[in-house]
C-alpha cells in the first residue's frame, strides 16, 4: 500500500474511533433515506435461498449486521473493521450472541476464506478506500462468496458528472444543516469526515464488479448519492 493511502486509512480510523459512541444515533439523521436504504439491502438478500454465513465488510458498530441478524437469526455473521473502537461497540451490541464474531483488521487487505460466505454486505464503508483498493476488495469478495452468493453494498457514490456531484452534495449538506436532531458539533464533525471520503461513480464500480468476476452487477436503489448496488457469483 502506498504511503498516502496508509495515511488516508489512518485518518479514517482516527475519525471513526472518535465518533464511535454516538455513531448509530447520528447515522439515522445523517442518511435522508435511512429506512429505504437499509431495507433495500435486506430485500436483495432474499435472492439467496438459504443464508447461513454473512460477512459484514467495514462493519463499524454493527448497524448493518444488526439488521441482517434480525432477518437471519441463525446465520453466522462475521464483522470486520479497521476501527477497534467501533468494533468494541459492536461487541457490546451483540454480547452473548454466539453467532456473531469479530475481526479487527483492514478489510481492504485482510485474507478471507475462499467460497465461504452466502452473503457479503457492506454499509457506508467501501467509499473510504482508494479506488485501487476498492477493485482489490471486489476481487477478494468474489473469491470468498459461495457459488450463488451475493455481494450487497449500501454506500455513497460520486456523481457521474460535475453537476450531478454538485446536486448530490448540496442536497445532503442541506439535509444535515436543517436537521434539528443533530447538534452543531455533530454537523461539523460530519462535514469533516466527508473530507476523507474517496467516492467513485456508480457506473465505474459496477464495471469493477463485473471485471472481478461477479455477475448481474446492478443498482437496486438510489437516493441522490446514496445507493444500494449488488452482484452475484
mmCIF file of N, CA and C in Angstrom, residues 135-197:
data_model
loop_
_atom_site.group_PDB
_atom_site.id
_atom_site.type_symbol
_atom_site.label_atom_id
_atom_site.label_comp_id
_atom_site.label_asym_id
_atom_site.label_seq_id
_atom_site.Cartn_x
_atom_site.Cartn_y
_atom_site.Cartn_z
ATOM 1 N N UNK A 135 -11.161 -1.939 -6.007
ATOM 2 C CA UNK A 135 -11.108 -3.006 -7.007
ATOM 3 C C UNK A 135 -10.493 -4.272 -6.417
ATOM 4 N N UNK A 136 -9.462 -4.101 -5.617
ATOM 5 C CA UNK A 136 -8.829 -5.251 -4.962
ATOM 6 C C UNK A 136 -9.820 -5.956 -4.043
ATOM 7 N N UNK A 137 -10.592 -5.173 -3.298
ATOM 8 C CA UNK A 137 -11.588 -5.745 -2.383
ATOM 9 C C UNK A 137 -12.667 -6.497 -3.147
ATOM 10 N N UNK A 138 -13.131 -5.950 -4.252
ATOM 11 C CA UNK A 138 -14.163 -6.634 -5.040
ATOM 12 C C UNK A 138 -13.663 -8.001 -5.500
ATOM 13 N N UNK A 139 -12.385 -8.094 -5.844
ATOM 14 C CA UNK A 139 -11.806 -9.378 -6.217
ATOM 15 C C UNK A 139 -11.810 -10.352 -5.050
ATOM 16 N N UNK A 140 -11.482 -9.863 -3.846
ATOM 17 C CA UNK A 140 -11.496 -10.703 -2.654
ATOM 18 C C UNK A 140 -12.918 -11.185 -2.342
ATOM 19 N N UNK A 141 -13.881 -10.287 -2.524
ATOM 20 C CA UNK A 141 -15.270 -10.631 -2.247
ATOM 21 C C UNK A 141 -15.751 -11.717 -3.201
ATOM 22 N N UNK A 142 -15.386 -11.603 -4.479
ATOM 23 C CA UNK A 142 -15.771 -12.622 -5.440
ATOM 24 C C UNK A 142 -15.262 -13.997 -4.999
ATOM 25 N N UNK A 143 -14.021 -14.050 -4.531
ATOM 26 C CA UNK A 143 -13.423 -15.324 -4.147
ATOM 27 C C UNK A 143 -14.017 -15.894 -2.863
ATOM 28 N N UNK A 144 -14.408 -15.007 -1.925
ATOM 29 C CA UNK A 144 -14.893 -15.500 -0.635
ATOM 30 C C UNK A 144 -16.376 -15.873 -0.659
ATOM 31 N N UNK A 145 -17.090 -15.458 -1.711
ATOM 32 C CA UNK A 145 -18.500 -15.837 -1.847
ATOM 33 C C UNK A 145 -18.626 -17.290 -2.301
ATOM 34 N N UNK A 146 -19.646 -17.962 -1.799
ATOM 35 C CA UNK A 146 -20.002 -19.270 -2.328
ATOM 36 C C UNK A 146 -20.646 -19.092 -3.705
ATOM 37 N N UNK A 147 -20.600 -20.124 -4.556
ATOM 38 C CA UNK A 147 -21.358 -20.052 -5.809
ATOM 39 C C UNK A 147 -22.834 -19.773 -5.515
ATOM 40 N N UNK A 148 -23.396 -18.784 -6.191
ATOM 41 C CA UNK A 148 -24.778 -18.385 -5.918
ATOM 42 C C UNK A 148 -24.905 -17.321 -4.847
ATOM 43 N N UNK A 149 -23.780 -16.988 -4.198
ATOM 44 C CA UNK A 149 -23.801 -15.964 -3.159
ATOM 45 C C UNK A 149 -23.895 -14.566 -3.745
ATOM 46 N N UNK A 150 -24.251 -13.602 -2.901
ATOM 47 C CA UNK A 150 -24.437 -12.211 -3.337
ATOM 48 C C UNK A 150 -23.576 -11.258 -2.518
ATOM 49 N N UNK A 151 -23.094 -10.226 -3.190
ATOM 50 C CA UNK A 151 -22.453 -9.080 -2.551
ATOM 51 C C UNK A 151 -23.418 -7.916 -2.640
ATOM 52 N N UNK A 152 -23.716 -7.295 -1.494
ATOM 53 C CA UNK A 152 -24.666 -6.187 -1.424
ATOM 54 C C UNK A 152 -23.985 -5.006 -0.748
ATOM 55 N N UNK A 153 -23.902 -3.893 -1.458
ATOM 56 C CA UNK A 153 -23.201 -2.719 -0.941
ATOM 57 C C UNK A 153 -24.142 -1.519 -0.863
ATOM 58 N N UNK A 154 -24.400 -1.065 0.354
ATOM 59 C CA UNK A 154 -25.182 0.159 0.580
ATOM 60 C C UNK A 154 -24.179 1.262 0.883
ATOM 61 N N UNK A 155 -24.032 2.198 -0.041
ATOM 62 C CA UNK A 155 -22.896 3.117 0.068
ATOM 63 C C UNK A 155 -23.225 4.458 -0.581
ATOM 64 N N UNK A 156 -22.244 5.341 -0.571
ATOM 65 C CA UNK A 156 -22.347 6.628 -1.249
ATOM 66 C C UNK A 156 -21.438 6.622 -2.469
ATOM 67 N N UNK A 157 -21.902 7.264 -3.537
ATOM 68 C CA UNK A 157 -21.126 7.282 -4.775
ATOM 69 C C UNK A 157 -20.910 8.712 -5.246
ATOM 70 N N UNK A 158 -19.930 8.852 -6.120
ATOM 71 C CA UNK A 158 -19.630 10.134 -6.743
ATOM 72 C C UNK A 158 -20.573 10.360 -7.922
ATOM 73 N N UNK A 159 -20.990 11.598 -8.116
ATOM 74 C CA UNK A 159 -21.832 11.905 -9.259
ATOM 75 C C UNK A 159 -21.128 11.602 -10.569
ATOM 76 N N UNK A 160 -21.886 11.166 -11.556
ATOM 77 C CA UNK A 160 -21.298 10.803 -12.843
ATOM 78 C C UNK A 160 -20.730 12.028 -13.568
ATOM 79 N N UNK A 161 -21.293 13.195 -13.262
ATOM 80 C CA UNK A 161 -20.814 14.451 -13.836
ATOM 81 C C UNK A 161 -20.602 15.453 -12.709
ATOM 82 N N UNK A 162 -19.928 16.554 -13.030
ATOM 83 C CA UNK A 162 -19.685 17.583 -12.016
ATOM 84 C C UNK A 162 -21.002 18.169 -11.510
ATOM 85 N N UNK A 163 -21.963 18.341 -12.400
ATOM 86 C CA UNK A 163 -23.259 18.882 -11.986
ATOM 87 C C UNK A 163 -23.987 17.910 -11.069
ATOM 88 N N UNK A 164 -23.963 16.631 -11.428
ATOM 89 C CA UNK A 164 -24.616 15.627 -10.580
ATOM 90 C C UNK A 164 -23.992 15.619 -9.189
ATOM 91 N N UNK A 165 -22.674 15.687 -9.119
ATOM 92 C CA UNK A 165 -21.986 15.681 -7.824
ATOM 93 C C UNK A 165 -22.341 16.932 -7.019
ATOM 94 N N UNK A 166 -22.448 18.059 -7.675
ATOM 95 C CA UNK A 166 -22.829 19.299 -7.002
ATOM 96 C C UNK A 166 -24.225 19.173 -6.402
ATOM 97 N N UNK A 167 -25.147 18.605 -7.157
ATOM 98 C CA UNK A 167 -26.519 18.425 -6.674
ATOM 99 C C UNK A 167 -26.552 17.437 -5.513
ATOM 100 N N UNK A 168 -25.815 16.336 -5.638
ATOM 101 C CA UNK A 168 -25.753 15.348 -4.558
ATOM 102 C C UNK A 168 -25.262 15.993 -3.267
ATOM 103 N N UNK A 169 -24.142 16.709 -3.365
ATOM 104 C CA UNK A 169 -23.508 17.294 -2.193
ATOM 105 C C UNK A 169 -24.393 18.349 -1.541
ATOM 106 N N UNK A 170 -24.976 19.213 -2.346
ATOM 107 C CA UNK A 170 -25.839 20.270 -1.807
ATOM 108 C C UNK A 170 -27.070 19.684 -1.127
ATOM 109 N N UNK A 171 -27.647 18.652 -1.718
ATOM 110 C CA UNK A 171 -28.829 18.022 -1.111
ATOM 111 C C UNK A 171 -28.502 17.465 0.265
ATOM 112 N N UNK A 172 -27.369 16.747 0.362
ATOM 113 C CA UNK A 172 -27.016 16.139 1.638
ATOM 114 C C UNK A 172 -26.661 17.200 2.674
ATOM 115 N N UNK A 173 -25.879 18.186 2.290
ATOM 116 C CA UNK A 173 -25.495 19.228 3.250
ATOM 117 C C UNK A 173 -26.711 19.999 3.754
ATOM 118 N N UNK A 174 -27.650 20.285 2.880
ATOM 119 C CA UNK A 174 -28.881 20.970 3.299
ATOM 120 C C UNK A 174 -29.668 20.106 4.273
ATOM 121 N N UNK A 175 -29.727 18.813 4.005
ATOM 122 C CA UNK A 175 -30.436 17.894 4.903
ATOM 123 C C UNK A 175 -29.812 17.923 6.300
ATOM 124 N N UNK A 176 -28.491 17.867 6.340
ATOM 125 C CA UNK A 176 -27.796 17.852 7.627
ATOM 126 C C UNK A 176 -27.962 19.183 8.355
ATOM 127 N N UNK A 177 -27.778 20.281 7.636
ATOM 128 C CA UNK A 177 -27.870 21.608 8.246
ATOM 129 C C UNK A 177 -29.236 21.852 8.862
ATOM 130 N N UNK A 178 -30.282 21.351 8.226
ATOM 131 C CA UNK A 178 -31.646 21.630 8.668
ATOM 132 C C UNK A 178 -32.175 20.602 9.669
ATOM 133 N N UNK A 179 -31.367 19.594 9.996
ATOM 134 C CA UNK A 179 -31.858 18.537 10.876
ATOM 135 C C UNK A 179 -31.762 18.969 12.340
ATOM 136 N N UNK A 180 -32.896 19.102 13.030
ATOM 137 C CA UNK A 180 -32.892 19.580 14.415
ATOM 138 C C UNK A 180 -32.379 18.540 15.411
ATOM 139 N N UNK A 181 -32.216 17.299 14.957
ATOM 140 C CA UNK A 181 -31.783 16.230 15.854
ATOM 141 C C UNK A 181 -30.266 16.149 16.003
ATOM 142 N N UNK A 182 -29.555 16.959 15.227
ATOM 143 C CA UNK A 182 -28.096 16.970 15.291
ATOM 144 C C UNK A 182 -27.609 18.283 15.894
ATOM 145 N N UNK A 183 -26.608 18.189 16.767
ATOM 146 C CA UNK A 183 -26.016 19.398 17.327
ATOM 147 C C UNK A 183 -25.104 20.031 16.289
ATOM 148 N N UNK A 184 -24.731 21.276 16.508
ATOM 149 C CA UNK A 184 -23.809 21.934 15.580
ATOM 150 C C UNK A 184 -22.467 21.202 15.537
ATOM 151 N N UNK A 185 -22.043 20.696 16.691
ATOM 152 C CA UNK A 185 -20.788 19.946 16.741
ATOM 153 C C UNK A 185 -20.884 18.676 15.890
ATOM 154 N N UNK A 186 -22.007 17.990 15.976
ATOM 155 C CA UNK A 186 -22.195 16.770 15.189
ATOM 156 C C UNK A 186 -22.245 17.076 13.694
ATOM 157 N N UNK A 187 -22.873 18.161 13.337
ATOM 158 C CA UNK A 187 -22.933 18.560 11.926
ATOM 159 C C UNK A 187 -21.539 18.855 11.391
ATOM 160 N N UNK A 188 -20.771 19.615 12.149
ATOM 161 C CA UNK A 188 -19.423 19.961 11.705
ATOM 162 C C UNK A 188 -18.524 18.729 11.650
ATOM 163 N N UNK A 189 -18.731 17.805 12.583
ATOM 164 C CA UNK A 189 -17.962 16.565 12.581
ATOM 165 C C UNK A 189 -18.259 15.752 11.330
ATOM 166 N N UNK A 190 -19.522 15.720 10.943
ATOM 167 C CA UNK A 190 -19.916 15.000 9.726
ATOM 168 C C UNK A 190 -19.294 15.637 8.497
ATOM 169 N N UNK A 191 -19.286 16.963 8.458
ATOM 170 C CA UNK A 191 -18.697 17.664 7.314
ATOM 171 C C UNK A 191 -17.181 17.434 7.249
ATOM 172 N N UNK A 192 -16.543 17.272 8.418
ATOM 173 C CA UNK A 192 -15.111 16.981 8.438
ATOM 174 C C UNK A 192 -14.843 15.564 7.934
ATOM 175 N N UNK A 193 -15.697 14.620 8.327
ATOM 176 C CA UNK A 193 -15.481 13.230 7.930
ATOM 177 C C UNK A 193 -15.575 13.038 6.425
ATOM 178 N N UNK A 194 -16.458 13.786 5.776
ATOM 179 C CA UNK A 194 -16.614 13.570 4.327
ATOM 180 C C UNK A 194 -15.386 14.047 3.551
ATOM 181 N N UNK A 195 -14.532 14.846 4.205
ATOM 182 C CA UNK A 195 -13.325 15.312 3.522
ATOM 183 C C UNK A 195 -12.352 14.178 3.218
ATOM 184 N N UNK A 196 -12.462 13.066 3.955
ATOM 185 C CA UNK A 196 -11.567 11.933 3.694
ATOM 186 C C UNK A 196 -12.260 10.852 2.861
ATOM 187 N N UNK A 197 -13.470 11.119 2.393
ATOM 188 C CA UNK A 197 -14.162 10.181 1.521
ATOM 189 C C UNK A 197 -13.474 10.114 0.160
#
